[in-house]
CSV table of N, CA and C in Angstrom, one decimal:
chain,number,residue,atom,x,y,z
A,1,ALA,N,0.8,-1.2,0.0
A,1,ALA,CA,0.0,0.0,0.0
A,1,ALA,C,0.9,1.3,0.0
A,2,LEU,N,2.0,1.2,0.7
A,2,LEU,CA,2.9,2.3,0.8
A,2,LEU,C,3.5,2.6,-0.6
A,3,VAL,N,3.9,1.5,-1.3
A,3,VAL,CA,4.4,1.7,-2.7
A,3,VAL,C,3.4,2.3,-3.6
A,4,LYS,N,2.1,1.8,-3.5
A,4,LYS,CA,1.1,2.3,-4.3
A,4,LYS,C,0.8,3.8,-4.0
A,5,ASP,N,0.8,4.2,-2.7
A,5,ASP,CA,0.6,5.6,-2.3
A,5,ASP,C,1.8,6.4,-2.8
A,6,THR,N,3.0,5.9,-2.6
A,6,THR,CA,4.2,6.6,-3.1
A,6,THR,C,4.2,6.8,-4.6
A,7,SER,N,3.8,5.8,-5.3
A,7,SER,CA,3.7,6.0,-6.8
A,7,SER,C,2.6,7.0,-7.1
A,8,ALA,N,1.5,6.9,-6.5
A,8,ALA,CA,0.4,7.9,-6.8
A,8,ALA,C,0.9,9.3,-6.4
A,9,TRP,N,1.6,9.4,-5.3
A,9,TRP,CA,2.1,10.7,-4.9
A,9,TRP,C,3.1,11.2,-5.9
A,10,GLN,N,4.0,10.4,-6.4
A,10,GLN,CA,5.0,10.8,-7.4
A,10,GLN,C,4.3,11.3,-8.6
A,11,HIS,N,3.3,10.6,-9.1
A,11,HIS,CA,2.6,11.0,-10.3
A,11,HIS,C,2.0,12.4,-10.1
A,12,LYS,N,1.4,12.6,-8.9
A,12,LYS,CA,0.7,13.9,-8.6
A,12,LYS,C,1.8,15.0,-8.6
A,13,LYS,N,2.9,14.6,-8.0
A,13,LYS,CA,4.0,15.6,-7.9
A,13,LYS,C,4.5,16.0,-9.3
A,14,GLU,N,4.7,15.0,-10.1
A,14,GLU,CA,5.2,15.2,-11.5
A,14,GLU,C,4.2,16.0,-12.3
A,15,GLY,N,2.9,15.7,-12.1
A,15,GLY,CA,1.8,16.4,-12.8
A,15,GLY,C,1.8,17.9,-12.3
A,16,TYR,N,2.0,18.0,-11.0
A,16,TYR,CA,2.0,19.4,-10.5
A,16,TYR,C,3.2,20.2,-11.1
A,17,GLU,N,4.4,19.6,-11.2
A,17,GLU,CA,5.5,20.3,-11.7
A,17,GLU,C,5.3,20.6,-13.2
A,18,GLU,N,4.7,19.7,-13.9
A,18,GLU,CA,4.4,20.0,-15.4
A,18,GLU,C,3.4,21.1,-15.5
A,19,ASP,N,2.4,21.1,-14.6
A,19,ASP,CA,1.4,22.1,-14.7
A,19,ASP,C,2.0,23.5,-14.4
A,20,LYS,N,2.9,23.5,-13.4
A,20,LYS,CA,3.6,24.8,-13.1
A,20,LYS,C,4.4,25.3,-14.3
A,21,LYS,N,5.1,24.4,-14.9
A,21,LYS,CA,5.9,24.8,-16.1
A,21,LYS,C,5.0,25.3,-17.2
A,22,ALA,N,3.9,24.6,-17.4
A,22,ALA,CA,2.9,25.0,-18.5
A,22,ALA,C,2.3,26.4,-18.2
A,23,LEU,N,2.0,26.6,-16.9
A,23,LEU,CA,1.5,27.9,-16.5
A,23,LEU,C,2.5,29.0,-16.7
A,24,ALA,N,3.7,28.7,-16.4
A,24,ALA,CA,4.8,29.8,-16.6
A,24,ALA,C,4.9,30.1,-18.0
A,25,LYS,N,4.9,29.1,-18.9
A,25,LYS,CA,5.0,29.3,-20.3
A,25,LYS,C,3.8,30.1,-20.8
A,26,MET,N,2.6,29.7,-20.4
A,26,MET,CA,1.4,30.5,-20.8
A,26,MET,C,1.5,31.9,-20.4
A,27,ARG,N,2.0,32.2,-19.2
A,27,ARG,CA,2.1,33.6,-18.7
A,27,ARG,C,3.1,34.3,-19.6
A,28,LYS,N,4.2,33.7,-20.0
A,28,LYS,CA,5.2,34.3,-20.9
A,28,LYS,C,4.6,34.6,-22.2
A,29,ASP,N,3.8,33.6,-22.7
A,29,ASP,CA,3.1,33.8,-24.0
A,29,ASP,C,2.1,35.0,-24.0
A,30,VAL,N,1.4,35.1,-22.9
A,30,VAL,CA,0.4,36.1,-22.7
A,30,VAL,C,1.1,37.5,-22.7
A,31,ALA,N,2.2,37.6,-22.0
A,31,ALA,CA,3.0,38.8,-22.0
A,31,ALA,C,3.5,39.2,-23.4
A,32,ALA,N,4.0,38.2,-24.1
A,32,ALA,CA,4.4,38.5,-25.5
A,32,ALA,C,3.3,39.0,-26.4
A,33,MET,N,2.1,38.4,-26.2
A,33,MET,CA,0.9,38.8,-27.0
A,33,MET,C,0.5,40.2,-26.6
A,34,GLU,N,0.6,40.5,-25.3
A,34,GLU,CA,0.2,41.9,-24.9
A,34,GLU,C,1.2,42.9,-25.5
A,35,LYS,N,2.4,42.6,-25.6
A,35,LYS,CA,3.4,43.5,-26.2
A,35,LYS,C,3.1,43.6,-27.7
A,36,THR,N,2.8,42.6,-28.4
A,36,THR,CA,2.5,42.6,-29.8
A,36,THR,C,1.2,43.4,-30.0
A,37,MET,N,0.2,43.3,-29.2
A,37,MET,CA,-1.0,44.0,-29.3
A,37,MET,C,-0.8,45.5,-29.1
A,38,ALA,N,0.1,45.9,-28.2
A,38,ALA,CA,0.4,47.3,-28.0
A,38,ALA,C,1.1,47.9,-29.2
A,39,ALA,N,2.0,47.1,-29.8
A,39,ALA,CA,2.6,47.6,-31.1
A,39,ALA,C,1.6,47.8,-32.2
A,40,LYS,N,0.7,46.8,-32.3
A,40,LYS,CA,-0.3,46.9,-33.4
A,40,LYS,C,-1.3,48.1,-33.1
A,41,LYS,N,-1.6,48.3,-31.8
A,41,LYS,CA,-2.5,49.4,-31.5
A,41,LYS,C,-1.8,50.7,-31.8
A,42,THR,N,-0.5,50.8,-31.6
A,42,THR,CA,0.3,52.0,-32.0
A,42,THR,C,0.2,52.3,-33.5
A,43,LYS,N,0.3,51.2,-34.3
A,43,LYS,CA,0.3,51.3,-35.7
A,43,LYS,C,-1.1,51.8,-36.1
A,44,VAL,N,-2.2,51.2,-35.5
A,44,VAL,CA,-3.5,51.7,-35.8
A,44,VAL,C,-3.7,53.1,-35.5
A,45,ASP,N,-3.2,53.6,-34.4
A,45,ASP,CA,-3.3,55.0,-34.0
A,45,ASP,C,-2.6,55.9,-35.0
A,46,THR,N,-1.4,55.5,-35.4
A,46,THR,CA,-0.6,56.3,-36.3
A,46,THR,C,-1.3,56.4,-37.7
A,47,ALA,N,-1.9,55.2,-38.1
A,47,ALA,CA,-2.6,55.2,-39.4
A,47,ALA,C,-3.8,56.1,-39.3
A,48,THR,N,-4.5,56.1,-38.2
A,48,THR,CA,-5.7,56.9,-38.0
A,48,THR,C,-5.3,58.4,-38.0
A,49,GLU,N,-4.2,58.8,-37.4
A,49,GLU,CA,-3.8,60.2,-37.4
A,49,GLU,C,-3.4,60.6,-38.8
A,50,THR,N,-2.8,59.7,-39.5
A,50,THR,CA,-2.4,60.0,-40.9
A,50,THR,C,-3.6,60.3,-41.8
A,51,VAL,N,-4.6,59.4,-41.6
A,51,VAL,CA,-5.9,59.5,-42.4
A,51,VAL,C,-6.5,60.9,-42.0
A,52,SER,N,-6.6,61.3,-40.8
A,52,SER,CA,-7.2,62.5,-40.4
A,52,SER,C,-6.4,63.7,-41.0
A,53,LYS,N,-5.1,63.6,-41.0
A,53,LYS,CA,-4.3,64.7,-41.6
A,53,LYS,C,-4.6,64.8,-43.1
A,54,ILE,N,-4.6,63.7,-43.8
A,54,ILE,CA,-4.9,63.7,-45.2
A,54,ILE,C,-6.3,64.3,-45.5
A,55,GLN,N,-7.3,63.9,-44.7
A,55,GLN,CA,-8.6,64.4,-44.9
A,55,GLN,C,-8.6,66.0,-44.7
A,56,ALA,N,-7.8,66.5,-43.7
A,56,ALA,CA,-7.8,67.9,-43.5
A,56,ALA,C,-7.1,68.6,-44.8
A,57,ASP,N,-6.0,67.9,-45.3
A,57,ASP,CA,-5.4,68.5,-46.5
A,57,ASP,C,-6.3,68.5,-47.7
A,58,ILE,N,-7.1,67.5,-47.8
A,58,ILE,CA,-8.1,67.4,-48.9
A,58,ILE,C,-9.1,68.6,-48.8
A,59,ALA,N,-9.6,68.8,-47.6
A,59,ALA,CA,-10.6,69.9,-47.4
A,59,ALA,C,-9.9,71.2,-47.7
A,60,SER,N,-8.7,71.4,-47.3
A,60,SER,CA,-8.0,72.7,-47.5
A,60,SER,C,-7.8,72.9,-49.0
A,61,THR,N,-7.4,71.8,-49.7
A,61,THR,CA,-7.1,71.9,-51.1
A,61,THR,C,-8.4,72.2,-51.9
A,62,GLN,N,-9.5,71.5,-51.5
A,62,GLN,CA,-10.8,71.7,-52.2
A,62,GLN,C,-11.3,73.2,-52.0
A,63,HIS,N,-11.0,73.7,-50.8
A,63,HIS,CA,-11.4,75.1,-50.5
A,63,HIS,C,-10.6,76.0,-51.5
A,64,SER,N,-9.3,75.7,-51.6
A,64,SER,CA,-8.4,76.5,-52.6
A,64,SER,C,-8.9,76.4,-54.0
A,65,ILE,N,-9.4,75.2,-54.4
A,65,ILE,CA,-9.9,75.1,-55.7
A,65,ILE,C,-11.2,75.9,-55.9
A,66,SER,N,-12.0,75.9,-54.9
A,66,SER,CA,-13.3,76.7,-55.0
A,66,SER,C,-13.0,78.2,-55.1
A,67,GLU,N,-12.0,78.7,-54.4
A,67,GLU,CA,-11.6,80.1,-54.4
A,67,GLU,C,-11.0,80.4,-55.8
A,68,LEU,N,-10.2,79.5,-56.3
A,68,LEU,CA,-9.6,79.8,-57.6
A,68,LEU,C,-10.7,79.7,-58.7
A,69,GLU,N,-11.6,78.8,-58.6
A,69,GLU,CA,-12.7,78.8,-59.6
A,69,GLU,C,-13.5,80.1,-59.6
A,70,ARG,N,-13.8,80.6,-58.4
A,70,ARG,CA,-14.5,81.9,-58.2
A,70,ARG,C,-13.7,83.0,-58.9
A,71,GLN,N,-12.4,83.1,-58.6
A,71,GLN,CA,-11.6,84.1,-59.2
A,71,GLN,C,-11.5,84.0,-60.7
A,72,ARG,N,-11.4,82.8,-61.2
A,72,ARG,CA,-11.4,82.5,-62.6
A,72,ARG,C,-12.7,83.0,-63.3
A,73,THR,N,-13.8,82.7,-62.7
A,73,THR,CA,-15.1,83.1,-63.2
A,73,THR,C,-15.2,84.6,-63.2
A,74,ALA,N,-14.7,85.2,-62.2
A,74,ALA,CA,-14.8,86.7,-62.1
A,74,ALA,C,-13.9,87.3,-63.2
A,75,LEU,N,-12.7,86.7,-63.4
A,75,LEU,CA,-11.8,87.2,-64.4
A,75,LEU,C,-12.4,87.0,-65.8
A,76,LEU,N,-13.0,85.9,-66.0
A,76,LEU,CA,-13.5,85.6,-67.4
A,76,LEU,C,-14.7,86.5,-67.7
A,77,ALA,N,-15.4,87.0,-66.6
A,77,ALA,CA,-16.5,87.9,-66.8
A,77,ALA,C,-16.0,89.3,-66.9
A,78,GLY,N,-14.7,89.6,-66.8
A,78,GLY,CA,-14.2,90.9,-66.9
A,78,GLY,C,-14.2,91.7,-65.6
A,79,CYS,N,-14.5,91.1,-64.5
A,79,CYS,CA,-14.5,91.8,-63.2
A,79,CYS,C,-13.2,91.5,-62.5
A,80,ASP,N,-12.7,92.5,-61.9
A,80,ASP,CA,-11.5,92.3,-61.0
A,80,ASP,C,-11.7,93.2,-59.8
A,81,ALA,N,-11.9,92.5,-58.7
A,81,ALA,CA,-12.2,93.2,-57.4
A,81,ALA,C,-11.1,94.1,-57.0
A,82,GLU,N,-9.9,93.8,-57.3
A,82,GLU,CA,-8.7,94.6,-56.9
A,82,GLU,C,-8.4,95.8,-57.8
A,83,CYS,N,-9.0,95.8,-59.0
A,83,CYS,CA,-8.7,96.8,-60.0
A,83,CYS,C,-9.7,98.0,-59.8
A,84,LYS,N,-9.2,99.2,-59.7
A,84,LYS,CA,-10.1,100.4,-59.6
A,84,LYS,C,-10.4,100.9,-61.0
A,85,GLU,N,-11.5,101.6,-61.1
A,85,GLU,CA,-11.9,102.1,-62.4
A,85,GLU,C,-10.9,103.1,-63.0
A,86,GLY,N,-10.6,103.0,-64.3
A,86,GLY,CA,-9.7,103.9,-64.9
A,86,GLY,C,-8.2,103.6,-64.7
A,87,ASP,N,-7.9,102.6,-64.0
A,87,ASP,CA,-6.5,102.2,-63.8
A,87,ASP,C,-5.9,101.6,-65.1
A,88,LYS,N,-6.6,100.8,-65.7
A,88,LYS,CA,-6.1,100.1,-66.9
A,88,LYS,C,-7.1,100.2,-68.0
A,89,THR,N,-6.6,100.1,-69.2
A,89,THR,CA,-7.5,100.1,-70.4
A,89,THR,C,-8.2,98.8,-70.4
A,90,LEU,N,-9.2,98.8,-71.2
A,90,LEU,CA,-10.0,97.5,-71.3
A,90,LEU,C,-9.1,96.4,-71.9
A,91,ALA,N,-8.3,96.8,-72.9
A,91,ALA,CA,-7.3,95.8,-73.5
A,91,ALA,C,-6.4,95.3,-72.5
A,92,ASP,N,-5.8,96.2,-71.6
A,92,ASP,CA,-4.9,95.7,-70.6
A,92,ASP,C,-5.6,94.8,-69.6
A,93,GLN,N,-6.9,95.2,-69.2
A,93,GLN,CA,-7.6,94.4,-68.3
A,93,GLN,C,-7.9,93.0,-68.9
A,94,LEU,N,-8.3,93.0,-70.1
A,94,LEU,CA,-8.5,91.8,-70.8
A,94,LEU,C,-7.3,90.9,-70.9
A,95,SER,N,-6.2,91.5,-71.2
A,95,SER,CA,-4.9,90.7,-71.2
A,95,SER,C,-4.5,90.2,-69.8
A,96,ASP,N,-4.7,91.0,-68.8
A,96,ASP,CA,-4.4,90.6,-67.4
A,96,ASP,C,-5.3,89.5,-67.0
A,97,ALA,N,-6.6,89.6,-67.4
A,97,ALA,CA,-7.6,88.6,-67.0
A,97,ALA,C,-7.3,87.3,-67.7
A,98,ARG,N,-6.9,87.3,-69.0
A,98,ARG,CA,-6.5,86.1,-69.6
A,98,ARG,C,-5.3,85.4,-69.0
A,99,SER,N,-4.3,86.2,-68.6
A,99,SER,CA,-3.1,85.7,-67.9
A,99,SER,C,-3.5,85.1,-66.6
A,100,ARG,N,-4.3,85.8,-65.9
A,100,ARG,CA,-4.7,85.3,-64.6
A,100,ARG,C,-5.6,84.1,-64.7
A,101,ALA,N,-6.4,84.0,-65.7
A,101,ALA,CA,-7.3,82.9,-66.0
A,101,ALA,C,-6.4,81.7,-66.3
A,102,ALA,N,-5.4,81.9,-67.1
A,102,ALA,CA,-4.5,80.8,-67.5
A,102,ALA,C,-3.7,80.3,-66.2
A,103,GLU,N,-3.3,81.2,-65.4
A,103,GLU,CA,-2.6,80.9,-64.1
A,103,GLU,C,-3.6,80.1,-63.2
A,104,CYS,N,-4.8,80.6,-63.1
A,104,CYS,CA,-5.8,79.9,-62.3
A,104,CYS,C,-6.1,78.5,-62.8
A,105,ASP,N,-6.2,78.3,-64.2
A,105,ASP,CA,-6.4,77.0,-64.8
A,105,ASP,C,-5.2,76.1,-64.4
A,106,THR,N,-4.0,76.6,-64.6
A,106,THR,CA,-2.8,75.7,-64.3
A,106,THR,C,-2.8,75.4,-62.8
A,107,GLU,N,-3.0,76.3,-61.9
A,107,GLU,CA,-3.0,76.1,-60.5
A,107,GLU,C,-4.2,75.1,-60.1
A,108,MET,N,-5.3,75.3,-60.7
A,108,MET,CA,-6.5,74.5,-60.4
A,108,MET,C,-6.2,73.0,-60.9
A,109,LYS,N,-5.6,72.8,-62.0
A,109,LYS,CA,-5.2,71.5,-62.5
A,109,LYS,C,-4.2,70.8,-61.5
A,110,GLN,N,-3.2,71.6,-61.1
A,110,GLN,CA,-2.2,71.1,-60.1
A,110,GLN,C,-2.9,70.7,-58.8
A,111,LEU,N,-3.8,71.5,-58.3
A,111,LEU,CA,-4.5,71.2,-57.1
A,111,LEU,C,-5.4,70.0,-57.3
A,112,GLN,N,-6.0,69.9,-58.4
A,112,GLN,CA,-6.9,68.7,-58.7
A,112,GLN,C,-6.0,67.4,-58.7
A,113,ARG,N,-4.8,67.5,-59.3
A,113,ARG,CA,-3.9,66.4,-59.2
A,113,ARG,C,-3.5,66.0,-57.8
A,114,LYS,N,-3.3,67.1,-57.1
A,114,LYS,CA,-3.0,66.9,-55.7
A,114,LYS,C,-4.1,66.2,-54.9
A,115,VAL,N,-5.3,66.7,-55.1
A,115,VAL,CA,-6.5,66.1,-54.5
A,115,VAL,C,-6.6,64.6,-54.9
A,116,GLU,N,-6.4,64.3,-56.1
A,116,GLU,CA,-6.5,62.9,-56.6
A,116,GLU,C,-5.4,62.1,-55.9
A,117,HIS,N,-4.2,62.6,-55.8
A,117,HIS,CA,-3.1,62.0,-55.1
A,117,HIS,C,-3.5,61.7,-53.6
A,118,PHE,N,-4.1,62.7,-53.0
A,118,PHE,CA,-4.5,62.6,-51.6
A,118,PHE,C,-5.6,61.6,-51.4
A,119,LYS,N,-6.5,61.5,-52.4
A,119,LYS,CA,-7.6,60.5,-52.3
A,119,LYS,C,-7.0,59.1,-52.4
A,120,ALA,N,-6.0,58.9,-53.3
A,120,ALA,CA,-5.4,57.6,-53.5
A,120,ALA,C,-4.7,57.2,-52.2
A,121,GLU,N,-3.9,58.2,-51.7
A,121,GLU,CA,-3.2,57.9,-50.4
A,121,GLU,C,-4.1,57.7,-49.3
A,122,LEU,N,-5.2,58.4,-49.2
A,122,LEU,CA,-6.2,58.2,-48.2
A,122,LEU,C,-6.8,56.7,-48.3
A,123,GLY,N,-7.1,56.3,-49.5
A,123,GLY,CA,-7.6,54.9,-49.7
A,123,GLY,C,-6.6,53.9,-49.2
A,124,GLU,N,-5.4,54.1,-49.5
A,124,GLU,CA,-4.3,53.2,-49.1
A,124,GLU,C,-4.2,53.2,-47.6
A,125,LYS,N,-4.2,54.4,-47.0
A,125,LYS,CA,-4.1,54.5,-45.5
A,125,LYS,C,-5.3,53.9,-44.8
A,126,ARG,N,-6.5,54.0,-45.4
A,126,ARG,CA,-7.7,53.4,-44.8
A,126,ARG,C,-7.6,51.9,-44.8
A,127,LYS,N,-7.1,51.3,-46.0
A,127,LYS,CA,-6.9,49.9,-46.1
A,127,LYS,C,-5.9,49.4,-45.0
A,128,HIS,N,-4.8,50.2,-44.9
A,128,HIS,CA,-3.8,49.8,-43.9
A,128,HIS,C,-4.4,49.9,-42.5
A,129,ALA,N,-5.1,50.9,-42.2
A,129,ALA,CA,-5.7,51.1,-40.9
A,129,ALA,C,-6.7,49.9,-40.6
A,130,LYS,N,-7.5,49.6,-41.7
A,130,LYS,CA,-8.5,48.5,-41.5
A,130,LYS,C,-7.8,47.1,-41.2
A,131,THR,N,-6.7,46.9,-42.0
A,131,THR,CA,-5.9,45.7,-41.8
A,131,THR,C,-5.3,45.6,-40.4
A,132,ALA,N,-4.7,46.7,-40.0
A,132,ALA,CA,-4.1,46.8,-38.7
A,132,ALA,C,-5.2,46.6,-37.6
A,133,GLY,N,-6.4,47.1,-37.8
A,133,GLY,CA,-7.5,47.0,-36.9
A,133,GLY,C,-7.9,45.5,-36.8
A,134,LYS,N,-8.0,44.8,-37.9
A,134,LYS,CA,-8.3,43.4,-37.9
A,134,LYS,C,-7.3,42.6,-37.2
A,135,GLU,N,-6.0,42.9,-37.5
A,135,GLU,CA,-4.9,42.2,-36.8
A,135,GLU,C,-5.0,42.4,-35.2
A,136,PHE,N,-5.4,43.6,-34.8
A,136,PHE,CA,-5.5,43.9,-33.4
A,136,PHE,C,-6.6,43.1,-32.8
A,137,GLU,N,-7.8,43.1,-33.6
A,137,GLU,CA,-8.9,42.3,-33.0
A,137,GLU,C,-8.6,40.8,-32.9
A,138,ALA,N,-7.9,40.3,-33.9
A,138,ALA,CA,-7.5,38.9,-33.9
A,138,ALA,C,-6.6,38.6,-32.7
A,139,LEU,N,-5.6,39.5,-32.5
A,139,LEU,CA,-4.7,39.3,-31.3
A,139,LEU,C,-5.4,39.5,-30.0
A,140,ASP,N,-6.4,40.4,-30.0
A,140,ASP,CA,-7.2,40.6,-28.8
A,140,ASP,C,-8.0,39.3,-28.4
A,141,GLN,N,-8.6,38.7,-29.4
A,141,GLN,CA,-9.3,37.4,-29.2
A,141,GLN,C,-8.3,36.3,-28.7
A,142,GLU,N,-7.2,36.2,-29.4
A,142,GLU,CA,-6.2,35.2,-29.0
A,142,GLU,C,-5.7,35.5,-27.6
A,143,HIS,N,-5.6,36.7,-27.2
A,143,HIS,CA,-5.1,37.1,-25.9
A,143,HIS,C,-6.2,36.7,-24.9
A,144,LYS,N,-7.5,36.9,-25.2
A,144,LYS,CA,-8.5,36.5,-24.3
A,144,LYS,C,-8.6,35.0,-24.1
A,145,ARG,N,-8.4,34.2,-25.2
A,145,ARG,CA,-8.4,32.8,-25.1
A,145,ARG,C,-7.2,32.3,-24.2
A,146,ALA,N,-6.0,32.9,-24.4
A,146,ALA,CA,-4.9,32.6,-23.6
A,146,ALA,C,-5.1,32.9,-22.2
A,147,GLN,N,-5.7,34.0,-21.9
A,147,GLN,CA,-6.0,34.3,-20.5
A,147,GLN,C,-6.9,33.3,-19.8
A,148,ALA,N,-7.9,32.9,-20.6
A,148,ALA,CA,-8.9,31.9,-20.1
A,148,ALA,C,-8.1,30.6,-19.8
A,149,ALA,N,-7.2,30.2,-20.7
A,149,ALA,CA,-6.5,28.9,-20.6
A,149,ALA,C,-5.6,29.0,-19.3
A,150,VAL,N,-5.0,30.2,-19.2
A,150,VAL,CA,-4.1,30.4,-18.0
A,150,VAL,C,-4.9,30.2,-16.7
A,151,ALA,N,-6.1,30.9,-16.7
A,151,ALA,CA,-7.0,30.8,-15.5
A,151,ALA,C,-7.4,29.4,-15.2
A,152,LYS,N,-7.7,28.6,-16.3
A,152,LYS,CA,-8.1,27.2,-16.1
A,152,LYS,C,-7.0,26.4,-15.6
A,153,VAL,N,-5.8,26.5,-16.1
A,153,VAL,CA,-4.6,25.8,-15.6
A,153,VAL,C,-4.3,26.2,-14.2
A,154,GLN,N,-4.4,27.5,-13.9
A,154,GLN,CA,-4.1,27.9,-12.6
A,154,GLN,C,-5.1,27.3,-11.6
A,155,LYS,N,-6.3,27.2,-12.0
A,155,LYS,CA,-7.3,26.6,-11.1
A,155,LYS,C,-7.0,25.1,-10.9
A,156,GLU,N,-6.6,24.5,-12.0
A,156,GLU,CA,-6.2,23.1,-11.8
A,156,GLU,C,-5.0,22.9,-10.9
A,157,VAL,N,-4.0,23.8,-11.1
A,157,VAL,CA,-2.8,23.7,-10.2
A,157,VAL,C,-3.2,23.9,-8.7
A,158,GLU,N,-4.1,24.9,-8.5
A,158,GLU,CA,-4.5,25.2,-7.1
A,158,GLU,C,-5.3,24.1,-6.5
A,159,SER,N,-6.0,23.3,-7.4
A,159,SER,CA,-6.9,22.2,-6.9
A,159,SER,C,-6.1,20.9,-6.7
A,160,CYS,N,-4.8,20.9,-7.1
A,160,CYS,CA,-4.0,19.7,-6.8
A,160,CYS,C,-3.9,19.5,-5.3
A,161,SER,N,-3.8,18.3,-4.9
A,161,SER,CA,-3.8,18.0,-3.4
A,161,SER,C,-2.3,17.8,-3.0
A,162,TYR,N,-1.4,18.5,-3.6
A,162,TYR,CA,0.0,18.3,-3.3
A,162,TYR,C,0.2,19.1,-2.0
A,163,ASP,N,0.8,18.4,-1.0
A,163,ASP,CA,1.1,19.0,0.3
A,163,ASP,C,2.5,18.7,0.6
A,164,GLU,N,3.3,19.8,0.8
A,164,GLU,CA,4.8,19.6,0.9
A,164,GLU,C,5.1,18.9,2.3
A,165,SER,N,4.4,19.2,3.3
A,165,SER,CA,4.6,18.6,4.6
A,165,SER,C,4.3,17.1,4.5
A,166,ARG,N,3.3,16.7,3.8
A,166,ARG,CA,3.0,15.3,3.6
A,166,ARG,C,4.1,14.7,2.8
A,167,ASP,N,4.6,15.4,1.8
A,167,ASP,CA,5.7,14.9,1.0
A,167,ASP,C,6.9,14.5,1.9
A,168,LEU,N,7.3,15.4,2.8
A,168,LEU,CA,8.4,15.2,3.7
A,168,LEU,C,8.1,14.0,4.6
A,169,GLN,N,6.9,13.9,5.1
A,169,GLN,CA,6.5,12.8,5.9
A,169,GLN,C,6.7,11.4,5.2
A,170,VAL,N,6.2,11.4,3.9
A,170,VAL,CA,6.2,10.2,3.1
A,170,VAL,C,7.7,9.8,2.8
A,171,ARG,N,8.5,10.8,2.6
A,171,ARG,CA,9.9,10.5,2.3
A,171,ARG,C,10.6,9.9,3.5
A,172,GLY,N,10.2,10.5,4.7
A,172,GLY,CA,10.8,10.0,6.0
A,172,GLY,C,10.4,8.5,6.2
A,173,GLU,N,9.1,8.2,5.9
A,173,GLU,CA,8.7,6.9,6.1
A,173,GLU,C,9.3,5.9,5.1
A,174,MET,N,9.6,6.4,3.9
A,174,MET,CA,10.2,5.6,2.9
A,174,MET,C,11.7,5.3,3.3
A,175,GLY,N,12.3,6.3,3.9
A,175,GLY,CA,13.7,6.1,4.3
A,175,GLY,C,13.8,5.1,5.4
A,176,LYS,N,12.8,5.2,6.4
A,176,LYS,CA,12.8,4.2,7.5
A,176,LYS,C,12.5,2.8,6.9
A,177,ALA,N,11.6,2.7,6.0
A,177,ALA,CA,11.2,1.4,5.4
A,177,ALA,C,12.4,0.8,4.7
A,178,GLN,N,13.2,1.6,4.0
A,178,GLN,CA,14.3,1.1,3.2
A,178,GLN,C,15.5,0.8,4.1
A,179,GLY,N,15.6,1.5,5.2
A,179,GLY,CA,16.8,1.4,6.1
A,179,GLY,C,16.7,0.2,7.0
């Protein structure tokens, strides 16, 4: 009976040690996952900031385009808000208006290209932010599962009936029995 109890005790002790090692490994894995999640969250935050900045740039550029279109329309109509009556001849005003209209057209085309570029970049940044967000969600789910597994193993370890004082007593009895 002593041999049987000793064998059972040895198995419980080995199981306890293995559970302790598994728990330590799980804790280490959870810490690594938390670190990875923090890095992914930083990437998501950075991408979100970039998207906001690009949206602000697009709004500013569109405002500039509207202002240039207004000026162009005024110039094409022969009106110049900064020009006083009698300053220039009609031919000079017409020549100036054509030059300014050409400049406005060129600047408007450049700004439209810039808006298109910003829109393309915004789409790319949104895709990147969405991908990073999905990665973050997946890591978060994995982290929650790992925490649940750690809690389960910890409960199992705590429920083991390993008693160190009983271990010492059994070893003493074994030494006496062998001696």
